[in-house]
Amino acid sequence: MYKITDRTFFRQDAKTLAKDLLGCLLVHETGGGALTVRITETEAYMGTEDLASHSRGGRITGRNRIMFGDAGYVYMFLIYGLHHCFNITANEPGRHEAVLIRAGEPVSGVDRMRLN
């Protein structure tokens, strides 16, 4: 059994959250069993002043709207038309921060992951 983290865990600055997410498990329950990945690499995006962040300058778009709300939500987007990036919103509303999950180690459901 896994401990499910509540939203308050994500209401910290993105740099701290990026460190705290290392080693955490992402679990997707399916009819065929759990697909589980241990987070091994993260990257923090520090809001409107961070030129690499999608929330830079405070401009809200349809793509980045989720970054302007509460923490603990998944923000996904397609980059270069090839890769889906998985981010988790961070900090208090109004801070517009997020953490990119850069890498993970498969823990369970590896054969199903390969098929997917």
GROMACS .gro file of C-alpha atoms in nm:
model
  116
    1MET     CA    1   0.000   0.000   0.000
    2TYR     CA    2   0.119   0.350  -0.082
    3LYS     CA    3   0.090   0.671   0.115
    4ILE     CA    4  -0.107   0.920  -0.091
    5THR     CA    5   0.029   1.270  -0.057
    6ASP     CA    6  -0.222   1.548   0.003
    7ARG     CA    7  -0.211   1.885  -0.172
    8THR     CA    8  -0.030   2.060   0.117
    9PHE     CA    9   0.288   1.867   0.026
   10PHE     CA   10   0.305   2.060  -0.302
   11ARG     CA   11   0.252   2.405  -0.144
   12GLN     CA   12   0.622   2.476  -0.107
   13ASP     CA   13   0.860   2.660  -0.334
   14ALA     CA   14   0.954   2.470  -0.649
   15LYS     CA   15   1.323   2.430  -0.556
   16THR     CA   16   1.233   2.261  -0.227
   17LEU     CA   17   0.958   2.054  -0.388
   18ALA     CA   18   1.195   1.939  -0.664
   19LYS     CA   19   1.428   1.798  -0.397
   20ASP     CA   20   1.144   1.648  -0.191
   21LEU     CA   21   0.999   1.468  -0.496
   22LEU     CA   22   1.324   1.276  -0.554
   23GLY     CA   23   1.264   0.915  -0.454
   24CYS     CA   24   0.884   0.954  -0.447
   25LEU     CA   25   0.672   0.704  -0.636
   26LEU     CA   26   0.426   0.792  -0.911
   27VAL     CA   27   0.160   0.520  -0.921
   28HIS     CA   28  -0.099   0.472  -1.194
   29GLU     CA   29  -0.358   0.210  -1.100
   30THR     CA   30  -0.502   0.023  -1.398
   31GLY     CA   31  -0.719  -0.284  -1.446
   32GLY     CA   32  -0.399  -0.478  -1.519
   33GLY     CA   33  -0.215  -0.367  -1.204
   34ALA     CA   34  -0.013  -0.068  -1.094
   35LEU     CA   35   0.242   0.109  -1.311
   36THR     CA   36   0.495   0.259  -1.071
   37VAL     CA   37   0.792   0.489  -1.131
   38ARG     CA   38   1.040   0.626  -0.875
   39ILE     CA   39   1.125   0.992  -0.948
   40THR     CA   40   1.502   1.022  -1.004
   41GLU     CA   41   1.548   1.365  -1.164
   42THR     CA   42   1.357   1.693  -1.134
   43GLU     CA   43   1.390   2.056  -1.242
   44ALA     CA   44   1.235   2.360  -1.072
   45TYR     CA   45   1.068   2.649  -1.255
   46MET     CA   46   1.043   2.953  -1.030
   47GLY     CA   47   0.752   3.152  -1.167
   48THR     CA   48   0.715   3.477  -1.355
   49GLU     CA   49   1.077   3.590  -1.311
   50ASP     CA   50   1.218   3.259  -1.444
   51LEU     CA   51   1.272   3.309  -1.818
   52ALA     CA   52   1.257   2.931  -1.876
   53SER     CA   53   0.915   2.902  -1.708
   54HIS     CA   54   0.590   2.896  -1.905
   55SER     CA   55   0.454   3.146  -1.651
   56ARG     CA   56   0.729   3.400  -1.724
   57GLY     CA   57   0.607   3.756  -1.731
   58GLY     CA   58   0.274   3.660  -1.573
   59ARG     CA   59   0.100   3.607  -1.907
   60ILE     CA   60  -0.184   3.351  -1.881
   61THR     CA   61  -0.256   3.140  -2.187
   62GLY     CA   62  -0.470   2.835  -2.249
   63ARG     CA   63  -0.154   2.626  -2.233
   64ASN     CA   64  -0.016   2.752  -1.900
   65ARG     CA   65  -0.339   2.842  -1.713
   66ILE     CA   66  -0.295   2.555  -1.465
   67MET     CA   67   0.030   2.714  -1.337
   68PHE     CA   68  -0.167   3.013  -1.210
   69GLY     CA   69  -0.383   2.805  -0.975
   70ASP     CA   70  -0.325   2.583  -0.675
   71ALA     CA   71  -0.031   2.348  -0.620
   72GLY     CA   72  -0.034   1.974  -0.682
   73TYR     CA   73  -0.186   1.970  -1.029
   74VAL     CA   74  -0.027   1.803  -1.330
   75TYR     CA   75   0.079   2.039  -1.609
   76MET     CA   76   0.162   1.850  -1.929
   77PHE     CA   77   0.263   1.984  -2.266
   78LEU     CA   78   0.420   1.866  -2.589
   79ILE     CA   79   0.767   2.002  -2.667
   80TYR     CA   80   0.920   2.010  -3.015
   81GLY     CA   81   0.620   1.809  -3.132
   82LEU     CA   82   0.789   1.496  -2.993
   83HIS     CA   83   0.798   1.473  -2.614
   84HIS     CA   84   0.533   1.507  -2.347
   85CYS     CA   85   0.664   1.693  -2.042
   86PHE     CA   86   0.515   1.607  -1.702
   87ASN     CA   87   0.517   1.892  -1.449
   88ILE     CA   88   0.356   1.937  -1.108
   89THR     CA   89   0.244   2.282  -0.997
   90ALA     CA   90   0.407   2.414  -0.682
   91ASN     CA   91   0.382   2.679  -0.410
   92GLU     CA   92   0.084   2.890  -0.309
   93PRO     CA   93  -0.157   3.030  -0.569
   94GLY     CA   94  -0.008   3.345  -0.716
   95ARG     CA   95   0.348   3.209  -0.724
   96HIS     CA   96   0.314   3.029  -1.063
   97GLU     CA   97   0.585   2.769  -0.998
   98ALA     CA   98   0.620   2.411  -1.118
   99VAL     CA   99   0.852   2.110  -1.109
  100LEU     CA  100   0.939   1.915  -1.422
  101ILE     CA  101   0.976   1.541  -1.369
  102ARG     CA  102   1.280   1.480  -1.590
  103ALA     CA  103   1.341   1.111  -1.522
  104GLY     CA  104   1.211   0.811  -1.336
  105GLU     CA  105   1.304   0.451  -1.267
  106PRO     CA  106   1.036   0.189  -1.342
  107VAL     CA  107   0.945  -0.003  -1.026
  108SER     CA  108   0.644  -0.213  -1.122
  109GLY     CA  109   0.451  -0.283  -1.439
  110VAL     CA  110   0.763  -0.261  -1.653
  111ASP     CA  111   0.636  -0.504  -1.918
  112ARG     CA  112   0.313  -0.303  -1.955
  113MET     CA  113   0.515   0.020  -1.978
  114ARG     CA  114   0.715  -0.128  -2.265
  115LEU     CA  115   0.395  -0.221  -2.446
  116ASN     CA  116   0.255   0.130  -2.398
   0.00000   0.00000   0.00000
